GROMACS .gro file of C-alpha atoms in nm:
model
  199
    1MET     CA    1  -4.907  -1.568   5.647
    2LEU     CA    2  -4.813  -1.939   5.807
    3SER     CA    3  -4.507  -1.954   5.668
    4ARG     CA    4  -4.371  -1.662   5.819
    5LEU     CA    5  -4.504  -1.832   6.184
    6SER     CA    6  -4.253  -1.834   6.472
    7PRO     CA    7  -4.169  -2.227   6.578
    8TYR     CA    8  -4.142  -2.125   6.892
    9TRP     CA    9  -4.539  -1.988   6.819
   10LEU     CA   10  -4.667  -2.328   6.665
   11TRP     CA   11  -4.462  -2.495   6.964
   12LEU     CA   12  -4.689  -2.283   7.222
   13LEU     CA   13  -5.020  -2.329   7.000
   14LEU     CA   14  -4.981  -2.706   7.003
   15ALA     CA   15  -4.892  -2.695   7.371
   16LEU     CA   16  -5.213  -2.530   7.472
   17PRO     CA   17  -5.416  -2.798   7.525
   18ALA     CA   18  -5.094  -2.989   7.793
   19PHE     CA   19  -5.161  -2.620   7.953
   20GLY     CA   20  -5.552  -2.677   8.038
   21ILE     CA   21  -5.505  -3.066   8.099
   22LEU     CA   22  -5.285  -3.051   8.413
   23ASN     CA   23  -5.400  -2.710   8.541
   24GLU     CA   24  -5.710  -2.951   8.540
   25VAL     CA   25  -5.510  -3.204   8.680
   26LEU     CA   26  -5.321  -3.045   8.936
   27THR     CA   27  -5.585  -2.796   9.127
   28SER     CA   28  -5.833  -3.069   9.129
   29THR     CA   29  -5.993  -3.191   9.407
   30SER     CA   30  -6.191  -3.510   9.285
   31PRO     CA   31  -6.058  -3.807   9.325
   32LYS     CA   32  -6.117  -3.887   8.946
   33ALA     CA   33  -5.944  -3.558   8.812
   34LEU     CA   34  -5.657  -3.827   8.612
   35GLY     CA   35  -5.922  -4.100   8.521
   36HIS     CA   36  -6.143  -3.756   8.314
   37ALA     CA   37  -5.764  -3.669   8.176
   38LEU     CA   38  -5.677  -3.974   7.991
   39HIS     CA   39  -5.922  -3.848   7.742
   40PRO     CA   40  -5.789  -3.546   7.595
   41SER     CA   41  -5.449  -3.619   7.620
   42GLY     CA   42  -5.537  -3.982   7.489
   43GLU     CA   43  -5.761  -3.740   7.177
   44PHE     CA   44  -5.484  -3.533   7.104
   45ALA     CA   45  -5.219  -3.789   7.095
   46ALA     CA   46  -5.395  -3.873   6.756
   47ARG     CA   47  -5.498  -3.553   6.694
   48PHE     CA   48  -5.234  -3.500   6.636
   49MET     CA   49  -5.050  -3.740   6.563
   50ILE     CA   50  -5.348  -3.758   6.216
   51ILE     CA   51  -5.262  -3.367   6.111
   52SER     CA   52  -4.924  -3.476   6.032
   53MET     CA   53  -5.016  -3.773   5.884
   54MET     CA   54  -5.243  -3.572   5.627
   55ALA     CA   55  -4.952  -3.386   5.479
   56THR     CA   56  -4.803  -3.555   5.194
   57PRO     CA   57  -5.147  -3.687   5.103
   58LEU     CA   58  -5.313  -3.297   5.147
   59ALA     CA   59  -5.016  -3.190   4.935
   60MET     CA   60  -5.052  -3.431   4.716
   61LEU     CA   61  -5.365  -3.321   4.610
   62PHE     CA   62  -5.359  -2.891   4.628
   63LYS     CA   63  -5.077  -2.891   4.475
   64GLY     CA   64  -4.891  -2.540   4.469
   65LYS     CA   65  -5.118  -2.421   4.819
   66SER     CA   66  -4.948  -2.329   5.086
   67PHE     CA   67  -5.123  -2.466   5.410
   68PRO     CA   68  -5.036  -2.812   5.287
   69ARG     CA   69  -4.744  -2.708   5.206
   70TRP     CA   70  -4.617  -2.515   5.502
   71LEU     CA   71  -4.819  -2.822   5.651
   72LYS     CA   72  -4.584  -3.007   5.541
   73LYS     CA   73  -4.234  -2.821   5.639
   74ASN     CA   74  -4.382  -2.881   5.969
   75ARG     CA   75  -4.498  -3.291   6.025
   76ARG     CA   76  -4.211  -3.322   6.251
   77SER     CA   77  -4.383  -3.079   6.484
   78PHE     CA   78  -4.721  -3.216   6.461
   79GLY     CA   79  -4.599  -3.572   6.525
   80VAL     CA   80  -4.343  -3.519   6.849
   81ALA     CA   81  -4.639  -3.346   6.998
   82ALA     CA   82  -4.862  -3.627   6.858
   83PHE     CA   83  -4.604  -3.776   7.118
   84ALA     CA   84  -4.598  -3.582   7.405
   85TYR     CA   85  -5.005  -3.598   7.515
   86ALA     CA   86  -4.933  -3.989   7.386
   87ALA     CA   87  -4.661  -3.995   7.675
   88LEU     CA   88  -4.810  -3.731   7.870
   89HIS     CA   89  -5.155  -4.001   7.842
   90LEU     CA   90  -4.898  -4.321   7.950
   91VAL     CA   91  -4.840  -4.084   8.277
   92PHE     CA   92  -5.230  -4.048   8.405
   93TYR     CA   93  -5.344  -4.381   8.313
   94VAL     CA   94  -5.045  -4.543   8.516
   95LEU     CA   95  -5.104  -4.333   8.809
   96LYS     CA   96  -5.455  -4.348   8.797
   97GLU     CA   97  -5.434  -4.722   8.774
   98GLY     CA   98  -5.146  -4.683   9.100
   99SER     CA   99  -4.997  -5.050   9.109
  100PHE     CA  100  -4.773  -5.294   8.903
  101ALA     CA  101  -5.006  -5.562   9.008
  102LYS     CA  102  -5.321  -5.350   8.777
  103ILE     CA  103  -5.238  -5.265   8.523
  104LEU     CA  104  -5.015  -5.569   8.457
  105GLY     CA  105  -5.403  -5.775   8.507
  106GLU     CA  106  -5.560  -5.537   8.215
  107ALA     CA  107  -5.266  -5.551   8.002
  108THR     CA  108  -5.473  -5.805   7.805
  109HIS     CA  109  -5.762  -5.647   7.755
  110LEU     CA  110  -5.799  -5.512   7.345
  111GLU     CA  111  -5.792  -5.171   7.431
  112ILE     CA  112  -5.502  -5.160   7.698
  113TRP     CA  113  -5.240  -5.365   7.489
  114THR     CA  114  -5.333  -5.148   7.141
  115GLY     CA  115  -5.192  -4.858   7.264
  116TRP     CA  116  -4.973  -5.018   7.432
  117LEU     CA  117  -4.826  -5.108   7.175
  118ALA     CA  118  -4.888  -4.832   6.960
  119PHE     CA  119  -4.692  -4.627   7.269
  120LEU     CA  120  -4.346  -4.840   7.194
  121ILE     CA  121  -4.362  -4.778   6.830
  122PHE     CA  122  -4.395  -4.427   6.832
  123LEU     CA  123  -4.044  -4.423   7.051
  124PRO     CA  124  -3.842  -4.511   6.828
  125LEU     CA  125  -4.001  -4.278   6.517
  126ALA     CA  126  -3.937  -3.956   6.866
  127ALA     CA  127  -3.620  -3.979   6.920
  128THR     CA  128  -3.514  -4.004   6.575
  129SER     CA  129  -3.703  -3.694   6.462
  130PHE     CA  130  -3.476  -3.403   6.476
  131ASP     CA  131  -3.265  -3.325   6.222
  132ALA     CA  132  -2.868  -3.515   6.298
  133ALA     CA  133  -3.135  -3.818   6.359
  134VAL     CA  134  -3.267  -3.809   5.994
  135ARG     CA  135  -2.883  -3.728   5.785
  136ALA     CA  136  -2.766  -3.960   5.976
  137MET     CA  137  -2.986  -4.269   5.861
  138GLY     CA  138  -3.043  -4.154   5.556
  139PRO     CA  139  -3.288  -4.307   5.361
  140ARG     CA  140  -3.367  -4.596   5.609
  141TRP     CA  141  -3.490  -4.274   5.799
  142LYS     CA  142  -3.859  -4.252   5.554
  143THR     CA  143  -3.796  -4.650   5.598
  144MET     CA  144  -3.874  -4.658   5.987
  145GLN     CA  145  -4.162  -4.388   5.983
  146ARG     CA  146  -4.358  -4.550   5.830
  147ALA     CA  147  -4.379  -4.788   6.112
  148VAL     CA  148  -4.601  -4.485   6.161
  149TYR     CA  149  -4.946  -4.615   6.021
  150ALA     CA  150  -4.867  -4.984   6.232
  151ALA     CA  151  -4.964  -4.735   6.479
  152ALA     CA  152  -5.251  -4.563   6.337
  153VAL     CA  153  -5.427  -4.876   6.375
  154LEU     CA  154  -5.367  -4.919   6.652
  155THR     CA  155  -5.501  -4.611   6.768
  156LEU     CA  156  -5.775  -4.659   6.573
  157VAL     CA  157  -5.886  -4.921   6.812
  158HIS     CA  158  -5.714  -4.860   7.135
  159TRP     CA  159  -5.978  -4.506   7.100
  160ALA     CA  160  -6.250  -4.720   6.979
  161ALA     CA  161  -6.214  -5.028   7.159
  162LYS     CA  162  -6.288  -4.836   7.523
  163ASP     CA  163  -6.517  -4.885   7.681
  164GLY     CA  164  -6.670  -5.133   7.463
  165TRP     CA  165  -6.620  -4.983   7.132
  166GLU     CA  166  -6.834  -4.608   7.314
  167GLY     CA  167  -6.507  -4.428   7.168
  168LEU     CA  168  -6.610  -4.571   6.820
  169PRO     CA  169  -6.804  -4.301   6.702
  170ALA     CA  170  -6.547  -4.063   6.841
  171ALA     CA  171  -6.238  -4.232   6.689
  172LEU     CA  172  -6.409  -4.270   6.397
  173VAL     CA  173  -6.510  -3.926   6.294
  174ASN     CA  174  -6.138  -3.828   6.364
  175PHE     CA  175  -5.944  -4.105   6.225
  176THR     CA  176  -6.236  -4.079   5.868
  177PRO     CA  177  -6.000  -3.726   5.661
  178LEU     CA  178  -5.713  -3.921   5.683
  179ILE     CA  179  -5.852  -4.246   5.580
  180ALA     CA  180  -6.012  -4.105   5.305
  181LEU     CA  181  -5.627  -3.959   5.205
  182GLU     CA  182  -5.452  -4.161   5.192
  183GLY     CA  183  -5.775  -4.352   5.023
  184TYR     CA  184  -5.667  -4.060   4.781
  185ARG     CA  185  -5.326  -4.111   4.778
  186ILE     CA  186  -5.313  -4.479   4.722
  187TRP     CA  187  -5.607  -4.405   4.439
  188TYR     CA  188  -5.365  -4.201   4.259
  189TRP     CA  189  -5.074  -4.361   4.277
  190TYR     CA  190  -5.169  -4.703   4.191
  191ILE     CA  191  -5.494  -4.718   4.030
  192ARG     CA  192  -5.610  -4.409   3.864
  193PRO     CA  193  -5.623  -4.427   3.494
  194ARG     CA  194  -5.213  -4.349   3.386
  195PRO     CA  195  -5.254  -4.168   2.922
  196SER     CA  196  -5.090  -4.488   2.745
  197ARG     CA  197  -4.711  -4.328   2.606
  198ALA     CA  198  -4.725  -4.373   2.259
  199ALA     CA  199  -4.545  -4.643   2.121
   0.00000   0.00000   0.00000
């Protein structure tokens, strides 16, 4: 059933949270509306990134199952959606702060510079996410895409460190499935016992 889902329907589903977030910002009269929009936009950016990164280890764990195959086929869509929500998160942050001086003054805070750095890593990954770029770059595309692991670590710290590490429980709840699956992937390729070859 998932294999018959049109990419346009998938993009609509991925955009639904953004519609709700933007509607709240545009219709609210509260001066704190931008601040309230920061958290959900950032959380959806992280969640879609996590889902895109889970595709390969899920396909390894559940060989032949349809959902991991579908997810692996559509992981670029989730990755691009993650970048779009991260960009929205950044726009809300800049508008909320209201001045370059205030943004610059916070730039050295752990919960801030990790977010900026994660976004900068995301930029080239999103910019080369279309088929023509994949074909043009060849094997270099996969090598560059591995930078997403650094972005994931930075995103985890960015989320956890907000408000004096009050975000740690929520960050761990969201990242634990990915951490577990990546642990399985490392075990599968590097640690698991392998039958000895006959001489």
